[in-house]
Tab-separated table of C-alpha atoms and ligand atoms in Angstrom:
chain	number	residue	atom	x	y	z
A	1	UNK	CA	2.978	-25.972	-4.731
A	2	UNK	CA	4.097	-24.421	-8.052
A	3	UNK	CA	0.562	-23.224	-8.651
A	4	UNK	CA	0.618	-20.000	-7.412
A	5	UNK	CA	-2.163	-18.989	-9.323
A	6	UNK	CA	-4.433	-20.832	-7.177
A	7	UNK	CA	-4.189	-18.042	-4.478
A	8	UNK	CA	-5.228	-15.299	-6.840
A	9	UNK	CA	-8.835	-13.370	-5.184
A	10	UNK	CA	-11.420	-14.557	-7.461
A	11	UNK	CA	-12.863	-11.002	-8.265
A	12	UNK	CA	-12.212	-7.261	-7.963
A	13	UNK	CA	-13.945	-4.638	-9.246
A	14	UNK	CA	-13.714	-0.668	-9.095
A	15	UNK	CA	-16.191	0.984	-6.845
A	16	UNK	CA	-15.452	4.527	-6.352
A	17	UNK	CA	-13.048	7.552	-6.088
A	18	UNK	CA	-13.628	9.551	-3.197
A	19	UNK	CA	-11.822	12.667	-1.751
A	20	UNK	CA	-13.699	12.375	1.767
A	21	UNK	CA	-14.503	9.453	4.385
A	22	UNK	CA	-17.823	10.904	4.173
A	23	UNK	CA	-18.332	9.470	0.875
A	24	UNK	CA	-16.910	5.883	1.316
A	25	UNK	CA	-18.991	3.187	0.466
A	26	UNK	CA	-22.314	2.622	2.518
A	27	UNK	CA	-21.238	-1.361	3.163
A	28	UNK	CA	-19.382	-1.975	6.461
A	29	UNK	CA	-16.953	-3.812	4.746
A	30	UNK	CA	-13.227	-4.475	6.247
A	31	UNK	CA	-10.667	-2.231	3.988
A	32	UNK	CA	-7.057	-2.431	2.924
A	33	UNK	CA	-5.323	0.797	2.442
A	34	UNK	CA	-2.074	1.114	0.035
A	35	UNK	CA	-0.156	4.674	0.745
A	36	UNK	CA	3.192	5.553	0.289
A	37	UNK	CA	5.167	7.898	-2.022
A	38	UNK	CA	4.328	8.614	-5.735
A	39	UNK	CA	5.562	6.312	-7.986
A	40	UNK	CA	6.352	3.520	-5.242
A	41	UNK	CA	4.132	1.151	-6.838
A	42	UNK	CA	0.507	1.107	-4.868
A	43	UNK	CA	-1.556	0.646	-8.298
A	44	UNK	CA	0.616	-1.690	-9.578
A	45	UNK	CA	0.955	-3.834	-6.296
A	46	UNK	CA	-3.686	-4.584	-5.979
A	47	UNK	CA	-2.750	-5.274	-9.715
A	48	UNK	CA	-0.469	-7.621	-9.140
A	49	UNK	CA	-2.299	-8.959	-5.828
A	50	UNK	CA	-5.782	-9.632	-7.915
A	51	UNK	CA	-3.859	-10.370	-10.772
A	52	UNK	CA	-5.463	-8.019	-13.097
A	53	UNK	CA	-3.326	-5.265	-14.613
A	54	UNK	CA	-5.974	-3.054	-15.882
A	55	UNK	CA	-7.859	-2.766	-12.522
A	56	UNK	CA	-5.948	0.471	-11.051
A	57	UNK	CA	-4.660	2.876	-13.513
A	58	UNK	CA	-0.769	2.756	-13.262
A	59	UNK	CA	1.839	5.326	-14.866
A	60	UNK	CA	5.510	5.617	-14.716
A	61	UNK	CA	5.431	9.057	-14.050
A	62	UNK	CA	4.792	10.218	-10.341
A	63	UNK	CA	1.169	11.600	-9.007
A	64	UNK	CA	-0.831	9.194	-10.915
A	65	UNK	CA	-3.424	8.016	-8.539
A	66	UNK	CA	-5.438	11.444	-7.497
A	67	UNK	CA	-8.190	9.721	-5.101
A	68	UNK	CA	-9.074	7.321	-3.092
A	69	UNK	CA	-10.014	4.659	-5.347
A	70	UNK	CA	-12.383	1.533	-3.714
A	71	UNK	CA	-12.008	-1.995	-5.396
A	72	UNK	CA	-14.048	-4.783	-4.070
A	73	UNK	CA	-12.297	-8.133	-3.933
A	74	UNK	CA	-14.138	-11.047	-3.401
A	75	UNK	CA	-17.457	-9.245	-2.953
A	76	UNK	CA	-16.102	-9.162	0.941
A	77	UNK	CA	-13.530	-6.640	1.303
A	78	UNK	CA	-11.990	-3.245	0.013
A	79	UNK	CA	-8.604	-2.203	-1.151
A	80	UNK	CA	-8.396	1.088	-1.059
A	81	UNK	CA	-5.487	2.843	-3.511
A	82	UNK	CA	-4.139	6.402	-2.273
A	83	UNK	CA	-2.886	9.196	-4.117
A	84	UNK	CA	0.762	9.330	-3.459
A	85	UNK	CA	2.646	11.779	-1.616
A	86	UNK	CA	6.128	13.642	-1.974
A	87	UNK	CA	5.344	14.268	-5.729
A	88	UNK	CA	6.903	17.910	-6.277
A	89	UNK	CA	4.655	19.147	-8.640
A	90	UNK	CA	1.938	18.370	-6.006
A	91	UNK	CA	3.635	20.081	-3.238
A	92	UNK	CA	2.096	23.615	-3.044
A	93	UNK	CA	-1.606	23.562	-4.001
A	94	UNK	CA	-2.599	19.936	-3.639
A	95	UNK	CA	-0.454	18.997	-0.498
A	96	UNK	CA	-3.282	20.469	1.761
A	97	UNK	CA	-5.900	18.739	-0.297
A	98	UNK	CA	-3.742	15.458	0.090
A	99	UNK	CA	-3.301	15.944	3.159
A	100	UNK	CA	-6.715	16.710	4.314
A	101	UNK	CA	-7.734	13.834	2.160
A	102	UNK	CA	-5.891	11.312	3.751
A	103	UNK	CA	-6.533	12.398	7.491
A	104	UNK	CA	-10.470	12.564	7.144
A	105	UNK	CA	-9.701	8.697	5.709
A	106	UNK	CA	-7.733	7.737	9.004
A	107	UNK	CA	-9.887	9.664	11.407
A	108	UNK	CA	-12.679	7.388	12.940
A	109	UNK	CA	-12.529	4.630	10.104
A	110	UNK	CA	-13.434	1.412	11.905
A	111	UNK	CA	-13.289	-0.364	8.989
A	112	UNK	CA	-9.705	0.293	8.334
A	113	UNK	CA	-8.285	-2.954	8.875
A	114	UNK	CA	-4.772	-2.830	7.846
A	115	UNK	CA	-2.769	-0.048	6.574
A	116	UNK	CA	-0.120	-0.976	3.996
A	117	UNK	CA	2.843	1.549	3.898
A	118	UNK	CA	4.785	0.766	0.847
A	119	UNK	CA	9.033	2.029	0.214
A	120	UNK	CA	10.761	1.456	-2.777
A	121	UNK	CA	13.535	-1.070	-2.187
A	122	UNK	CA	16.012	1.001	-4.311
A	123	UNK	CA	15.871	4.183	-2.196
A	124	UNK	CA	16.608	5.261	1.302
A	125	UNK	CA	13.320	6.163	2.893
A	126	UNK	CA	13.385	10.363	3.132
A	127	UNK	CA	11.867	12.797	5.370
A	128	UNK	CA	8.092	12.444	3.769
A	129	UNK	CA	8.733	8.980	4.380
A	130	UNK	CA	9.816	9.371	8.050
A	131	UNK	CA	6.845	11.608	8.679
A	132	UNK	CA	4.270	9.172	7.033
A	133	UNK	CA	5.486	6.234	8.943
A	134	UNK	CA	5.546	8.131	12.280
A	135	UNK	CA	1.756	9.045	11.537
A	136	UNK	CA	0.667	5.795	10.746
A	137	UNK	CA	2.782	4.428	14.198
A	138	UNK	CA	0.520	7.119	15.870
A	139	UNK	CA	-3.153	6.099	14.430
A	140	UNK	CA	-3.027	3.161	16.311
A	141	UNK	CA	-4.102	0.984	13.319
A	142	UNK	CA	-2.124	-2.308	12.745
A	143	UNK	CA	0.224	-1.874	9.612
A	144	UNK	CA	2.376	-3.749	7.514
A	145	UNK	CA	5.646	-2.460	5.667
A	146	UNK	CA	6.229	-3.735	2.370
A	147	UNK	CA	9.748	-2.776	0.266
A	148	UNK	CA	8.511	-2.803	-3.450
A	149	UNK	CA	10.139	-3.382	-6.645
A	150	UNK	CA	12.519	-6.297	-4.995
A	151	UNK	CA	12.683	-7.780	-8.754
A	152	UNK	CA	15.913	-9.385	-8.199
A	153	UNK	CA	17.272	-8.951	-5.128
A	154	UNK	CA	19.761	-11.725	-3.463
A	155	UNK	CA	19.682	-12.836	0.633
A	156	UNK	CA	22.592	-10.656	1.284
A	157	UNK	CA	20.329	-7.434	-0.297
A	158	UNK	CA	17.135	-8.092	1.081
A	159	UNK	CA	19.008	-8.105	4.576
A	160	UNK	CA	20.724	-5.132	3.636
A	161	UNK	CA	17.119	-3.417	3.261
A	162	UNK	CA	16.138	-4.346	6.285
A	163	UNK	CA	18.646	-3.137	8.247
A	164	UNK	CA	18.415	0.028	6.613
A	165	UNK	CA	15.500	0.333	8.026
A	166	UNK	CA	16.338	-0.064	11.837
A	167	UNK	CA	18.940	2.935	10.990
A	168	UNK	CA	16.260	5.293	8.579
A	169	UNK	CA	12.727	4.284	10.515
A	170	UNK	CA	14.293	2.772	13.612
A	171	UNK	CA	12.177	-0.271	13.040
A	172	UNK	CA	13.732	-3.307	14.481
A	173	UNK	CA	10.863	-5.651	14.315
A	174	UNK	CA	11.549	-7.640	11.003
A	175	UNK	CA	8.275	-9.076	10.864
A	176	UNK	CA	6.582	-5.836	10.165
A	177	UNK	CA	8.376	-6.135	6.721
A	178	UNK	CA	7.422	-7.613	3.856
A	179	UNK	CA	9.706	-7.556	0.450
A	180	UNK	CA	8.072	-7.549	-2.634
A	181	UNK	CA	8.152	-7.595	-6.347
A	182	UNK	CA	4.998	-7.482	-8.736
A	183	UNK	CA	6.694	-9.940	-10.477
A	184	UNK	CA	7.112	-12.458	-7.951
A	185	UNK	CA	4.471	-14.925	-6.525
A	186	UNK	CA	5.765	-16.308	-3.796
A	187	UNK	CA	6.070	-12.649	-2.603
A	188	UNK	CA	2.812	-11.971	-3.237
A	189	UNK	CA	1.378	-14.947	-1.638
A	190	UNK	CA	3.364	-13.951	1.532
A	191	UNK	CA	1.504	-10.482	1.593
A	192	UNK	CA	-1.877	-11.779	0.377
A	193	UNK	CA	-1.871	-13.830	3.776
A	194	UNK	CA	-0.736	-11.039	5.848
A	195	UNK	CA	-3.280	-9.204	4.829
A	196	UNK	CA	-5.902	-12.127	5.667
A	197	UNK	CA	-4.658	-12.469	9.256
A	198	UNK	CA	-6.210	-8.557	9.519
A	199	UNK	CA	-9.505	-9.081	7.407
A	200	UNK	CA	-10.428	-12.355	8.571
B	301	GTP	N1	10.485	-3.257	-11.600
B	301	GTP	C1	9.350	-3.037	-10.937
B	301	GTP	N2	8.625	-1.949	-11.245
B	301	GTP	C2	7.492	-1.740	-10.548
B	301	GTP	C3	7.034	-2.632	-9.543
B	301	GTP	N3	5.890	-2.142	-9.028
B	301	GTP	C4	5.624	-0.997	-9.712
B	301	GTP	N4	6.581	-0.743	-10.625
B	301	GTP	C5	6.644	0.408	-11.552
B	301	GTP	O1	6.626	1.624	-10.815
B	301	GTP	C6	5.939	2.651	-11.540
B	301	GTP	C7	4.880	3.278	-10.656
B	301	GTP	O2	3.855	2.339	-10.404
B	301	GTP	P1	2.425	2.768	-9.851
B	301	GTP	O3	1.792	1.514	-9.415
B	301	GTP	O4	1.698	3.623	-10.831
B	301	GTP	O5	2.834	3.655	-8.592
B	301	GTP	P2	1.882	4.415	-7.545
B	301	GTP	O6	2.528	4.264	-6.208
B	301	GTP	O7	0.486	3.950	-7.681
B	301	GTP	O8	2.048	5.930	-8.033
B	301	GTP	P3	1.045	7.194	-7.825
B	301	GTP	O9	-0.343	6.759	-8.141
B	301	GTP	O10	1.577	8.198	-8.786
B	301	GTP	O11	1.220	7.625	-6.407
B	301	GTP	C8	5.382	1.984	-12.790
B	301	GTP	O12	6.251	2.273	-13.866
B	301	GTP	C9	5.417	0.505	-12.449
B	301	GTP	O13	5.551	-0.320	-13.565
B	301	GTP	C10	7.849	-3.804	-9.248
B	301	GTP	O14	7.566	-4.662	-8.379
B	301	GTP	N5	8.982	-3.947	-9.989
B	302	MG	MG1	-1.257	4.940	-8.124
């Protein structure tokens, strides 16, 4: 069972960056879609999923990703990576653009499978946060929470996240969470067949 590796996607490849639903790819294929707050770790986590660390252009600083960037994996599916939100030097000027952007994406998008709302395990979710997560709640389409950078977190940590969560985003269903780390496998693996149970 040690080799993880076996459960890596075989391929993924960059598509294309779009700003509107109108210009997603022609294919009906079923798609993935990473959002959360700048810097949270969205590139980095289809990186670490298709194990390929040049595939979506990461950055420590915030407001990296500016699209919506399509990667195929396994010539059967999209992930889709969003631009980040809550990044302050975004806020005036490109929050309507952001905003716009991501709303023509979750309006009428049958092909949205699975929406994957990432939090940073070292912060307490704030009001962007809050707001995001109540959208998502309200689009109807089935979601999955996933704490990132949970490098080296012990049982008595990871339970503490959790239950920060039924007090920040009033979520008491556990099994909507998923804690991750790029750097951990197992966690990985976990997620990867999450994600199956919505594509498949
Ligand atoms: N320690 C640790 N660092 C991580 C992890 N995931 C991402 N990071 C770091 O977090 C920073 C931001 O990562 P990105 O993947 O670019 O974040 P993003 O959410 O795509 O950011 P934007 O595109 O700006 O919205 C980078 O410095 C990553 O190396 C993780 O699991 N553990
Ligand atoms: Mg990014």
């Amino acid at each position: 069972m040690e080799n993880n590796d076996l459960h890596h996607y075989k391929s993924a490849k960059f598509i294309k960056s779009i700003t509107s639903i109108k210009e997603a790819p022609a294919e009906n294929l079923s798609e993935v879609l990473f959002v959360g707050k700048s810097n949270v770790g969205k590139s980095s986590l289809i990186n670490a999923l298709t194990n390929n660390k040049k595939l979506a252009y990461t950055s420590s600083n915030p407001g990296h990703t500016r699209l919506l960037n399509y990667f195929l994996i396994d010539n059967s599916f999209y992930f889709v990576d969003a631009p980040g939100y809550g990044f302050s030097a975004q806020k005036d000027k490109d929050y309507a653009f952001y905003g716009n952007m991501i709303e023509s994406y979750f309006e009428n998008n049958p092909n949205l499978k699975c929406v994957i709302f990432l939090l940073d395990s070292r912060r307490i979710p704030n009001e962007d946060d809050i707001l995001f997560y109540n959208f998502i709640k309200s689009t109807q389409y089935p979601y999955l929470i996933v704490m990132t950078k949970c490098d080296k977190l012990n049982m008595s940590m990871k339970s503490k996240i959790k239950n920060n969560l039924k007090n920040t985003l009033n979520i008491d269903n556990f099994n909507e969470i998923i804690l991750c780390s790029v750097n951990d496998k197992k966690s990985l693996l976990e997620l990867k067949n999450r994600i199956n149970q919505y594509i498949n």
